[in-house]
PDB file of C-alpha atoms in Angstrom:
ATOM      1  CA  UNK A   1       3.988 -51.597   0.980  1.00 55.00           C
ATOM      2  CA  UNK A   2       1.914 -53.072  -0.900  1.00 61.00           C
ATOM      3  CA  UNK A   3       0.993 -53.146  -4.775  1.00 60.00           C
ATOM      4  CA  UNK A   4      -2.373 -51.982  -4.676  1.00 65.00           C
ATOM      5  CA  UNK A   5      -1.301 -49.164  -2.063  1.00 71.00           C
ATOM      6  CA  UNK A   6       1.745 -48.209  -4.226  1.00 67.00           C
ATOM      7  CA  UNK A   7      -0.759 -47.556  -7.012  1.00 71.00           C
ATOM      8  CA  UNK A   8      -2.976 -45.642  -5.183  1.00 75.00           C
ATOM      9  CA  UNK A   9      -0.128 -43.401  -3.897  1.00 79.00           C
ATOM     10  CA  UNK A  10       1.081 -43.205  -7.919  1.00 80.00           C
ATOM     11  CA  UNK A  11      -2.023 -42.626  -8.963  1.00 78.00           C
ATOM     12  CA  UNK A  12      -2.992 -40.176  -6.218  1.00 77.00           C
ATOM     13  CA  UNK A  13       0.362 -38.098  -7.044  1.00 81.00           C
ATOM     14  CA  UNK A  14      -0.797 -37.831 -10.808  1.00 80.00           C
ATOM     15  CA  UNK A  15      -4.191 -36.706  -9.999  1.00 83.00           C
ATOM     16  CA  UNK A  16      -2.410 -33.533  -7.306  1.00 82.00           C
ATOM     17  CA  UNK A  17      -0.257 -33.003  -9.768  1.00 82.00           C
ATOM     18  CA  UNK A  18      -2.381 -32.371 -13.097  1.00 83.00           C
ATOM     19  CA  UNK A  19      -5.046 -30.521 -10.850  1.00 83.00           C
ATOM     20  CA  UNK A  20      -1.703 -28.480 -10.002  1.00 79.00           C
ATOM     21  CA  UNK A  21      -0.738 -27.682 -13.680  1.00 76.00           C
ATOM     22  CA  UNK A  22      -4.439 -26.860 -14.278  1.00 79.00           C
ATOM     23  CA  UNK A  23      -4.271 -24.196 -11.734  1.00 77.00           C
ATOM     24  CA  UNK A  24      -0.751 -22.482 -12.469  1.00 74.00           C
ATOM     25  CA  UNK A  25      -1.356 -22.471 -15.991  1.00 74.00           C
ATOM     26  CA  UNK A  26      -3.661 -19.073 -15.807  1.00 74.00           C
ATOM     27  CA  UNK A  27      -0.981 -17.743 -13.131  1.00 75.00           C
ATOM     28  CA  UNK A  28       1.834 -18.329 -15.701  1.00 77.00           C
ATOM     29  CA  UNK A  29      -0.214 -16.466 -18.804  1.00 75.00           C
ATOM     30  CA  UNK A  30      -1.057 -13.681 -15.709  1.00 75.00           C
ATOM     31  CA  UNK A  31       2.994 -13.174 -15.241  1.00 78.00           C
ATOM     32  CA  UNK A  32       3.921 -13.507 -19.100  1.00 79.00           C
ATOM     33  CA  UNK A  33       1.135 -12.039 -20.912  1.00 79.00           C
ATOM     34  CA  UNK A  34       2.127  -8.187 -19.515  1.00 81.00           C
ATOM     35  CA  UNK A  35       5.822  -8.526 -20.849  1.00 82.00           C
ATOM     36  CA  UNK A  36       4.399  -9.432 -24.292  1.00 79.00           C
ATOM     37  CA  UNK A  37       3.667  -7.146 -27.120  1.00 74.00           C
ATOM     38  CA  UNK A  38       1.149  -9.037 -29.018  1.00 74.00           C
ATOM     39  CA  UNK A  39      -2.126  -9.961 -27.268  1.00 64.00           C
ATOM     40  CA  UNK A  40      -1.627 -13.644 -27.241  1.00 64.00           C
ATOM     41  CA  UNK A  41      -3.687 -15.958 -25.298  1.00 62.00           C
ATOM     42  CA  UNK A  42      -0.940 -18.954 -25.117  1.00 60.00           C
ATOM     43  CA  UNK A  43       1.167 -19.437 -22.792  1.00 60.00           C
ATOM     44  CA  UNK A  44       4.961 -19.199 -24.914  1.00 62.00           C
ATOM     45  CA  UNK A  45       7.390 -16.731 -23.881  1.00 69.00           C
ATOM     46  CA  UNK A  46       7.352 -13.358 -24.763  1.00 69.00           C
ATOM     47  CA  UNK A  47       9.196 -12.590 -27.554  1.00 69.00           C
ATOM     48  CA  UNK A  48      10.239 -10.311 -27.746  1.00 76.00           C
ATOM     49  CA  UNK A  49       9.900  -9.000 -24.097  1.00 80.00           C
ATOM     50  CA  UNK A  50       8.981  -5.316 -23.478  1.00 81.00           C
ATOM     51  CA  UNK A  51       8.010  -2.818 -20.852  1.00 84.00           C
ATOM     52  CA  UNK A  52       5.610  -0.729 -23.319  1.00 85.00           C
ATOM     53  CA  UNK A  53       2.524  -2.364 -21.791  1.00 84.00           C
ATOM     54  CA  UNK A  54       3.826  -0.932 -18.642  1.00 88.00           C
ATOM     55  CA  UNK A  55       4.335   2.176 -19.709  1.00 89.00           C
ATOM     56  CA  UNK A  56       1.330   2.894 -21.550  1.00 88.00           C
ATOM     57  CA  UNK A  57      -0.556   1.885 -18.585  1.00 88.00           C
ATOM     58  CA  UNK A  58       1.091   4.230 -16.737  1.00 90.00           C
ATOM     59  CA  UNK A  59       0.294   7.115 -18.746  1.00 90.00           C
ATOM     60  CA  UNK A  60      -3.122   6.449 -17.952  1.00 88.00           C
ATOM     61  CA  UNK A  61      -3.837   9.158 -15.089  1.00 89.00           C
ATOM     62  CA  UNK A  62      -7.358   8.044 -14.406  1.00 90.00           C
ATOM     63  CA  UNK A  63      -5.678   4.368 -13.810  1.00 89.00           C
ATOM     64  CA  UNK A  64      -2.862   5.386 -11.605  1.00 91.00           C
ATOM     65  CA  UNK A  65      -5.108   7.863  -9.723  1.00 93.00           C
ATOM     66  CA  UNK A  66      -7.325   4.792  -8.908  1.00 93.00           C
ATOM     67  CA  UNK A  67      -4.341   2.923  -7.473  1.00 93.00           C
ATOM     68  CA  UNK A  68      -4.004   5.244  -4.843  1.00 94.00           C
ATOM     69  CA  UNK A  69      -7.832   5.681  -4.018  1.00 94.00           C
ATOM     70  CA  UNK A  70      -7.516   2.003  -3.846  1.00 94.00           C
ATOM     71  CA  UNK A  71      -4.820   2.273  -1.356  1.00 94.00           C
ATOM     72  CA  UNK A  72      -6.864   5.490   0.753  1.00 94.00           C
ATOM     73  CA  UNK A  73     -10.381   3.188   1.074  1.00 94.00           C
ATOM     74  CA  UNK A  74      -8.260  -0.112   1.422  1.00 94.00           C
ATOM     75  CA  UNK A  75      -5.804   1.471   4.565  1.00 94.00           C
ATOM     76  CA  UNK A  76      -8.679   3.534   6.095  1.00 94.00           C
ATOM     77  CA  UNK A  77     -11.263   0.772   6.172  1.00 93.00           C
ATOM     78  CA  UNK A  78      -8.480  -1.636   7.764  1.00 94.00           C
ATOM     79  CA  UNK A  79      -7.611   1.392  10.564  1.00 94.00           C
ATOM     80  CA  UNK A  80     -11.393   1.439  11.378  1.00 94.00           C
ATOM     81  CA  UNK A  81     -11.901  -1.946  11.143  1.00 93.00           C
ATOM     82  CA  UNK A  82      -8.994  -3.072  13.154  1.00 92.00           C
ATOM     83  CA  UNK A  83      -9.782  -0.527  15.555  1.00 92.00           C
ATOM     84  CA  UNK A  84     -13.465  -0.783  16.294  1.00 92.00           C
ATOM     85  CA  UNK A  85     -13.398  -4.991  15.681  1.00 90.00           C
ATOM     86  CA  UNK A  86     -10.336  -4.971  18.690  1.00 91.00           C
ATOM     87  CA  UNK A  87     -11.562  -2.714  21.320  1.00 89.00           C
ATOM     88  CA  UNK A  88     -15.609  -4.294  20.703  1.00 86.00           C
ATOM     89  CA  UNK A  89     -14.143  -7.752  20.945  1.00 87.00           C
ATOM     90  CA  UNK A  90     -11.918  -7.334  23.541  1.00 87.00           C
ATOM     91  CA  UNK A  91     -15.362  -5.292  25.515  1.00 84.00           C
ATOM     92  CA  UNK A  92     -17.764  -8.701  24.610  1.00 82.00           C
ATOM     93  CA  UNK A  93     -14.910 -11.211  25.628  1.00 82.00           C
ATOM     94  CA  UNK A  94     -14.543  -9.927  28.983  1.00 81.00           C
ATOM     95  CA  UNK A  95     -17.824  -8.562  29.851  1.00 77.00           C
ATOM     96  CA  UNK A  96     -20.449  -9.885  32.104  1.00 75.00           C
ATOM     97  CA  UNK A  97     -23.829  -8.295  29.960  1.00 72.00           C
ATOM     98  CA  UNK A  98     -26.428 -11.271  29.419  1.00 73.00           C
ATOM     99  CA  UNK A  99     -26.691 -12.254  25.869  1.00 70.00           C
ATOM    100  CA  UNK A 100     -23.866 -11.005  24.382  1.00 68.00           C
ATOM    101  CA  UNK A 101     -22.915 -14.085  22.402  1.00 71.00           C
ATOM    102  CA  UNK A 102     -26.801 -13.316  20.938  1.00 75.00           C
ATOM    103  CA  UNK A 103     -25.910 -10.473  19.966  1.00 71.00           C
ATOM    104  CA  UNK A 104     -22.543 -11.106  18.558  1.00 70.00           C
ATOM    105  CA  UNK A 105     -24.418 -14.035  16.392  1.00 73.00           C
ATOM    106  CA  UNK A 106     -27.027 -11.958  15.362  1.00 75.00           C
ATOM    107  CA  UNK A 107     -24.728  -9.307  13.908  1.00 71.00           C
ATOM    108  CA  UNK A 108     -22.730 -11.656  11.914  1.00 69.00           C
ATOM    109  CA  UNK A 109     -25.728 -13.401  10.630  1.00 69.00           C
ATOM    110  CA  UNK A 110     -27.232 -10.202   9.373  1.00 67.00           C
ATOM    111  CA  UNK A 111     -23.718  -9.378   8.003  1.00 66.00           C
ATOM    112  CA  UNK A 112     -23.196 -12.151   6.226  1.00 63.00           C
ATOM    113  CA  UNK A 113     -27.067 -12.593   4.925  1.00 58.00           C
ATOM    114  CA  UNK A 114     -28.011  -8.916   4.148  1.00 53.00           C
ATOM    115  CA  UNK A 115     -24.956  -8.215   1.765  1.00 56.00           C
ATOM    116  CA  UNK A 116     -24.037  -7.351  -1.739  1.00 62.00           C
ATOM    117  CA  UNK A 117     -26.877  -6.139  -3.890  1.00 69.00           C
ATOM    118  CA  UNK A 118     -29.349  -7.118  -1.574  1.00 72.00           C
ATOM    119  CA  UNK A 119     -27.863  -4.326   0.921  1.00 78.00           C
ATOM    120  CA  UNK A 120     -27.102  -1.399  -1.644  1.00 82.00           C
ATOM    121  CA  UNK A 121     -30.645   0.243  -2.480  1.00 84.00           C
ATOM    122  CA  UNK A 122     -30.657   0.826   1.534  1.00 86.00           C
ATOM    123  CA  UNK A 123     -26.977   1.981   1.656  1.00 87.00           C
ATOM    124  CA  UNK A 124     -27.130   4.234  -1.001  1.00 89.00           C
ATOM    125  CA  UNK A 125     -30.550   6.035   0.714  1.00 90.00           C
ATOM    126  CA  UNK A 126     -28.309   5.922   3.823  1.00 89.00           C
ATOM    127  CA  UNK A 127     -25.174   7.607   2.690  1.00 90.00           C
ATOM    128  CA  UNK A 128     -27.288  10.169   0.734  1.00 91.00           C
ATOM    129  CA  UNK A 129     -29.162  11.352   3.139  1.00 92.00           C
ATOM    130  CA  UNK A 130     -25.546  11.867   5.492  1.00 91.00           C
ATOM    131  CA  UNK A 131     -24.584  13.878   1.913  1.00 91.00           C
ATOM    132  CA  UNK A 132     -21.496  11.811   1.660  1.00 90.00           C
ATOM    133  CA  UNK A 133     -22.189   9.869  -1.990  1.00 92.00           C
ATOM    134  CA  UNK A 134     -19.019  10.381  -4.200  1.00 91.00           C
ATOM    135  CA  UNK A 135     -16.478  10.819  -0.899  1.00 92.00           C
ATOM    136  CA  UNK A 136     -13.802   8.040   0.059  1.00 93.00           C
ATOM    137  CA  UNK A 137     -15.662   8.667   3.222  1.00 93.00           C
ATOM    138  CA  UNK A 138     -18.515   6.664   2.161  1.00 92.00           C
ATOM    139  CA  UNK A 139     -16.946   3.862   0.884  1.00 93.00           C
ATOM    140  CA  UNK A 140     -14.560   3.064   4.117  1.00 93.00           C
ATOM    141  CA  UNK A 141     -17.566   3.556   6.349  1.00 92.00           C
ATOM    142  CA  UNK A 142     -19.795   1.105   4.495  1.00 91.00           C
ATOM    143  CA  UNK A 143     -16.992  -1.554   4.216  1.00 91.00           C
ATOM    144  CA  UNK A 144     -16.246  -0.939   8.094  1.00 89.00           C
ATOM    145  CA  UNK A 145     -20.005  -1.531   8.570  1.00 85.00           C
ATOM    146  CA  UNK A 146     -19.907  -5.175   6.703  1.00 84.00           C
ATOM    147  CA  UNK A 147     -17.052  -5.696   7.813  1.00 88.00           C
ATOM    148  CA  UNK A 148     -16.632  -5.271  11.319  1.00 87.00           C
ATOM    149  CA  UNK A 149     -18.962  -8.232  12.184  1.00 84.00           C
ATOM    150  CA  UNK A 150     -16.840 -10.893  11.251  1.00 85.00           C
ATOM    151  CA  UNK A 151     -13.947  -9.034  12.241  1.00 88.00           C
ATOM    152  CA  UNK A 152     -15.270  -8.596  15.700  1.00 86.00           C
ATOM    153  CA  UNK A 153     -16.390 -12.685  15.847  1.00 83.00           C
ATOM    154  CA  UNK A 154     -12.850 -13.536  14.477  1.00 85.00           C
ATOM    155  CA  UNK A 155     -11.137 -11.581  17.312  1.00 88.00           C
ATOM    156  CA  UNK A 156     -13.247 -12.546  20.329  1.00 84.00           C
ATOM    157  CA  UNK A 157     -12.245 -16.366  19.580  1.00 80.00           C
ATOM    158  CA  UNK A 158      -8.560 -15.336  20.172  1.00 82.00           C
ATOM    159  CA  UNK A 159      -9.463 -12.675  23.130  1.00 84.00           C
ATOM    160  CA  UNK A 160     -11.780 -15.566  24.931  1.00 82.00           C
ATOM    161  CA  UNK A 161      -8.532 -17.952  24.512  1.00 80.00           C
ATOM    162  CA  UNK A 162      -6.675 -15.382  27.001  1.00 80.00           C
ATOM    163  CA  UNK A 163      -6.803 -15.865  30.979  1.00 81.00           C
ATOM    164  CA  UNK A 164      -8.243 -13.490  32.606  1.00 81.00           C
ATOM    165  CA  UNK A 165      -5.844 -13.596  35.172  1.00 81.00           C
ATOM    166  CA  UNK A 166      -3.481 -11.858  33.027  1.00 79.00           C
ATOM    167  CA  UNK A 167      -5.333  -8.753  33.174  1.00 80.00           C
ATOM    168  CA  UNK A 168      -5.909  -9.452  36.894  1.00 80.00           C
ATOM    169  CA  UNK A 169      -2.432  -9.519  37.789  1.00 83.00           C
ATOM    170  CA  UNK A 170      -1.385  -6.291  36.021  1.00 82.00           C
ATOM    171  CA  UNK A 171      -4.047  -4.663  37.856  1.00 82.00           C
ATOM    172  CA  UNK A 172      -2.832  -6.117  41.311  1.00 82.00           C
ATOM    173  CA  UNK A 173       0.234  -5.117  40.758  1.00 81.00           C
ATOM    174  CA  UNK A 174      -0.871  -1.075  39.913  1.00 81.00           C
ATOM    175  CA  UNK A 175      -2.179  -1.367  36.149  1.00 79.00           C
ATOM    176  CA  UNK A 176      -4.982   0.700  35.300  1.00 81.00           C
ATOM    177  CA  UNK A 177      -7.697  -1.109  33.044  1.00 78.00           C
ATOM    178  CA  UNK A 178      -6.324   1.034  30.161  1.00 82.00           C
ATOM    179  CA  UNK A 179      -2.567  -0.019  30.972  1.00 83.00           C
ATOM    180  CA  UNK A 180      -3.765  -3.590  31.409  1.00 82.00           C
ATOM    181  CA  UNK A 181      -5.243  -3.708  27.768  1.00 83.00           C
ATOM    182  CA  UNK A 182      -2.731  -2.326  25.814  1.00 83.00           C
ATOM    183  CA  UNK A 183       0.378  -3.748  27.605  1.00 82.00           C
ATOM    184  CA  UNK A 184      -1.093  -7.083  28.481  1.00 82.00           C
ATOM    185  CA  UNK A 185      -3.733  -8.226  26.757  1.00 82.00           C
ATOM    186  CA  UNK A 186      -2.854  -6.235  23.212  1.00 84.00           C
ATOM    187  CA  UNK A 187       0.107  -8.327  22.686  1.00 84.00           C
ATOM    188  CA  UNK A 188      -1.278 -11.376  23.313  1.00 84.00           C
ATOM    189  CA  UNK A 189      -4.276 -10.977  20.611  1.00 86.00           C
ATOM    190  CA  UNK A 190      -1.710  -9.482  17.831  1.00 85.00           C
ATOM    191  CA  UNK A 191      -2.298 -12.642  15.984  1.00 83.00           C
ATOM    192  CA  UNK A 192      -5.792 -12.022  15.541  1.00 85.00           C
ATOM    193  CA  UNK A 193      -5.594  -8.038  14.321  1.00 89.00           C
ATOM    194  CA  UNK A 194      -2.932  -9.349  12.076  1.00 88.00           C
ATOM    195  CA  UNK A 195      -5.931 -12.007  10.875  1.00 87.00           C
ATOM    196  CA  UNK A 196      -8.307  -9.194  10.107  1.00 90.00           C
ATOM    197  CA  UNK A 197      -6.305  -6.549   9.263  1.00 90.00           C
ATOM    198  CA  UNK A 198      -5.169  -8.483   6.300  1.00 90.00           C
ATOM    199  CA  UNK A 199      -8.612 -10.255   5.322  1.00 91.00           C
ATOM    200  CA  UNK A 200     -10.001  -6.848   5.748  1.00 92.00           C
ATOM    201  CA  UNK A 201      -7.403  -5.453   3.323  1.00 94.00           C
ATOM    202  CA  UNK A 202      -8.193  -8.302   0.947  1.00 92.00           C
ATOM    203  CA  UNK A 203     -12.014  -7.766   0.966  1.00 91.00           C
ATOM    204  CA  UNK A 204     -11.970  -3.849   0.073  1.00 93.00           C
ATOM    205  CA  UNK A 205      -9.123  -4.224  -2.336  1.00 93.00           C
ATOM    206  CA  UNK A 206     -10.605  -6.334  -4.714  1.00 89.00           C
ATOM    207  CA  UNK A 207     -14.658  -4.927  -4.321  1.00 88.00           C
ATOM    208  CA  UNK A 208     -16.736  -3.237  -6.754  1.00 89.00           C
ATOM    209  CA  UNK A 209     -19.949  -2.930  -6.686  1.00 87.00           C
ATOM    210  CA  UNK A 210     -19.990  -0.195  -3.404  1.00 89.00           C
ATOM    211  CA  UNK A 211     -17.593   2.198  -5.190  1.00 91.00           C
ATOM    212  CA  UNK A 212     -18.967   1.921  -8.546  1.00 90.00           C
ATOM    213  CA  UNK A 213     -22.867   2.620  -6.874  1.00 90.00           C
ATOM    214  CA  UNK A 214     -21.448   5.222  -4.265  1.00 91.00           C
ATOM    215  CA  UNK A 215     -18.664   6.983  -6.306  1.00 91.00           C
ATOM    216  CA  UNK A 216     -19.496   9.272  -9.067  1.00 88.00           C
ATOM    217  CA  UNK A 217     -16.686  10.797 -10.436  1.00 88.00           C
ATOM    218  CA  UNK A 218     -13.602   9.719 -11.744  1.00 85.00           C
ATOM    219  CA  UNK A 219     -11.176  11.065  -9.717  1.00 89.00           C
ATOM    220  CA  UNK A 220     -12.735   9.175  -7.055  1.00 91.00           C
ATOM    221  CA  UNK A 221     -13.265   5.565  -8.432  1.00 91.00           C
ATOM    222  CA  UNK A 222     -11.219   3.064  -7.298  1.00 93.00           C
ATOM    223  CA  UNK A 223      -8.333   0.259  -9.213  1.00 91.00           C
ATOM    224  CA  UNK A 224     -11.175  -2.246  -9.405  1.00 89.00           C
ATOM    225  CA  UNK A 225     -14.067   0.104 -11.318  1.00 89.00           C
ATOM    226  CA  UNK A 226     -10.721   1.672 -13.252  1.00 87.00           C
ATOM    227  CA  UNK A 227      -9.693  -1.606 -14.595  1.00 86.00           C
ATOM    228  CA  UNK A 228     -12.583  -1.076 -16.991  1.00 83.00           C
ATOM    229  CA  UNK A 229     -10.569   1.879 -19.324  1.00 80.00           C
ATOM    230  CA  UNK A 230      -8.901  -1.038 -20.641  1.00 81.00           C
ATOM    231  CA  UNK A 231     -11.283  -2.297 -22.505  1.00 78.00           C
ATOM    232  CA  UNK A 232     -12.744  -0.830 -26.168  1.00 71.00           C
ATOM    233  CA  UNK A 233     -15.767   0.766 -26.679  1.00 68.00           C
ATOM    234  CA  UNK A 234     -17.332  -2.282 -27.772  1.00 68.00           C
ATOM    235  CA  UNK A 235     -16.132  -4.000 -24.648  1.00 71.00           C
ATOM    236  CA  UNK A 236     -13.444  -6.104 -25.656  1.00 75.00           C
ATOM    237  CA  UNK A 237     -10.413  -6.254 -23.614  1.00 77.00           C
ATOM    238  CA  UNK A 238      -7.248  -4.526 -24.631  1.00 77.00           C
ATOM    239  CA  UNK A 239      -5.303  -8.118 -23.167  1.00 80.00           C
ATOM    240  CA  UNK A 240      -2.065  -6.151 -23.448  1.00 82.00           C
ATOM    241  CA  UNK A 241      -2.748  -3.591 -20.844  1.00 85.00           C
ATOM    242  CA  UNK A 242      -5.782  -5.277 -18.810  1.00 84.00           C
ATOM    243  CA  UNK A 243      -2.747  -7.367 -18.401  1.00 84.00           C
ATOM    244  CA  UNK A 244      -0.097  -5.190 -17.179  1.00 87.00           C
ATOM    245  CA  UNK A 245      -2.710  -3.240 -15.249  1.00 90.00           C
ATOM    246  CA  UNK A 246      -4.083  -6.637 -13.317  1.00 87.00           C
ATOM    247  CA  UNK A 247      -0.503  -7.442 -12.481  1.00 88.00           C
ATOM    248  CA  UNK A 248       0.136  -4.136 -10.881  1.00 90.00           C
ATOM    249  CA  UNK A 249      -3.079  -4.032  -8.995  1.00 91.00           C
ATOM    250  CA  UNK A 250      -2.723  -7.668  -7.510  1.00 89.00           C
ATOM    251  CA  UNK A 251       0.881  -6.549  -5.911  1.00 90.00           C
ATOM    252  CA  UNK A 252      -0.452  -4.565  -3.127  1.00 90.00           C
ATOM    253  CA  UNK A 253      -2.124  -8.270  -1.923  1.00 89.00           C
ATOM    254  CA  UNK A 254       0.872 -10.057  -2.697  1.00 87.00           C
ATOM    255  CA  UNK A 255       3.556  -7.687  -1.159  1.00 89.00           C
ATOM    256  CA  UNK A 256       0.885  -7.483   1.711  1.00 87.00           C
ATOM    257  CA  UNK A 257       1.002 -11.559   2.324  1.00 85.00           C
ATOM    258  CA  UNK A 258       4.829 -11.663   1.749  1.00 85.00           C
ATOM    259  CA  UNK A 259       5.462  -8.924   4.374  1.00 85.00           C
ATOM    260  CA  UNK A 260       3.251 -10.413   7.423  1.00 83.00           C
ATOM    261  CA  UNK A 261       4.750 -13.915   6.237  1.00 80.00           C
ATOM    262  CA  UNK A 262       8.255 -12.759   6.811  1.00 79.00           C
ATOM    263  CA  UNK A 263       7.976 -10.121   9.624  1.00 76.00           C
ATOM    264  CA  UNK A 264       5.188 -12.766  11.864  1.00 71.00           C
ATOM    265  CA  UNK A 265       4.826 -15.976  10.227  1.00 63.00           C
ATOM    266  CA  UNK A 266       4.458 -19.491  12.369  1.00 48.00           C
ATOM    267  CA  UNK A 267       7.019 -17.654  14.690  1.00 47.00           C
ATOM    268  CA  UNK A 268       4.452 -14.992  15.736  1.00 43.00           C
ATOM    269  CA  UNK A 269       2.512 -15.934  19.174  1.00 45.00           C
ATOM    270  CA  UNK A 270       2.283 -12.490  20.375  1.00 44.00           C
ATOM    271  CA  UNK A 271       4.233 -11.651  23.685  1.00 43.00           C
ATOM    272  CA  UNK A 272       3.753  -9.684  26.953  1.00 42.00           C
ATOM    273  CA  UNK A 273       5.449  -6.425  27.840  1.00 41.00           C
ATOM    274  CA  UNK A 274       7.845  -6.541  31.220  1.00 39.00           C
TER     275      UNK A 274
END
């Protein structure tokens, strides 16, 4: 090797890894900073360490309430998603109707470009007049709505990568349609549901503006709008428990990646049924 390479590797490996230590260094003061009592912004150990953060936070009732409304829009937005993006994809993919990839296209475009607040005056006229503001209801039927574009475009791409002689064969051999989906095809495309169920998870999780505009009470409001008891009156953060209460609400996400990583992984390639 030469010099001039050999200094461009060293110098290369410097650069990765201060642009490393510039990125962990908010992750280590986000694991620490719960654990200490004082609201410090450096990142020394705690000392000394305590659980009181913790347990003040979960004295909160309007906080821990919001963790599991979290968990009801978050789990019934993936079900509906997952459900509506797999059998639609799955319908597009192996269909014959001209234009389909239009409309597929189209969908996502409008998806992706009418969004956010550009989207919510609309919504909110929408779900009113269906009487559902301040329901869970609401909230997992306008996040299926975004939603389920992308979801549906993600999925096709694996379902079009299946033969159809798959399906053909099971049906040769006695399958019905139905039977040919679920024990032939379903399999296969596990990868992709596994895609959006988890993006989808992700994406209503951590959102905020359609629950805080749709929701009105608090018994109703979500970990993401609730995050916002821990601050004072005049808006500064209580660090101590924002904290603690961040760390708790990102372990759904984590727990969530760590749990497809170890049960699928690079080892999952779907299978068929005998």
């Amino acid at each position: 090797m030469s010099g001039g390479a050999f200094l461009s590797r060293i110098g290369f490996s410097v650069l990765a890894a201060l642009l490393g230590v510039l990125f962990a260094l908010p992750l280590i003061w986000f694991i620490f900073a719960p654990f200490n009592a004082r609201a410090e912004m450096g990142l020394a150990l705690p000392d000394p360490w305590t659980l009181s953060n913790f347990v003040t936070v979960f004295q909160n009732a309007f906080a821990v309430r919001a963790l599991f409304n979290s968990l009801i829009q978050s789990v019934g937005g993936v079900i509906l998603i997952g459900a509506a993006a797999t059998l639609a994809a799955y319908a597009l993919s192996r269909s014959t109707i001209p234009g389909k990839s239009a409309v597929t296209y189209v969908l996502l475009l409008f998806s992706s470009v009418v969004s956010g607040s550009a989207a919510m005056v609309p919504i909110f006229l929408i779900i009113s007049a269906m009487g559902l503001i301040d329901t869970q209801l609401a909230v997992i039927l306008v996040f299926a709505g975004g939603l389920l574009p992308t979801a549906m475009f993600i999925l096709r791409d694996f379902i079009d990568g299946i033969p159809k002689s798959y399906e053909e064969s099971a049906m040769v051999a006695g399958a019905s349609p139905l039977q040919a989906f679920f024990d032939v095809a379903l399999p296969v495309i596990r990868p992709g549901i596994v895609v959006i169920v988890v993006w989808a998870f992700v994406n209503i999780w951590g959102s905020f503006l359609i629950p805080f505009i749709l929701l009105r009470s608090s018994e109703q409001m979500p970990a993401s709008v609730a995050i916002y008891s821990f601050y004072s009156e005049a808006g500064t953060p209580i660090v101590t428990l924002l904290a603690a209460y961040a760390l708790i609400y990102s372990l759904p996400v984590v727990l969530l990646y760590l749990f497809v990583s170890w049960r699928f992984g690079f080892r999952f390639f779907g299978g068929i049924k005998a």
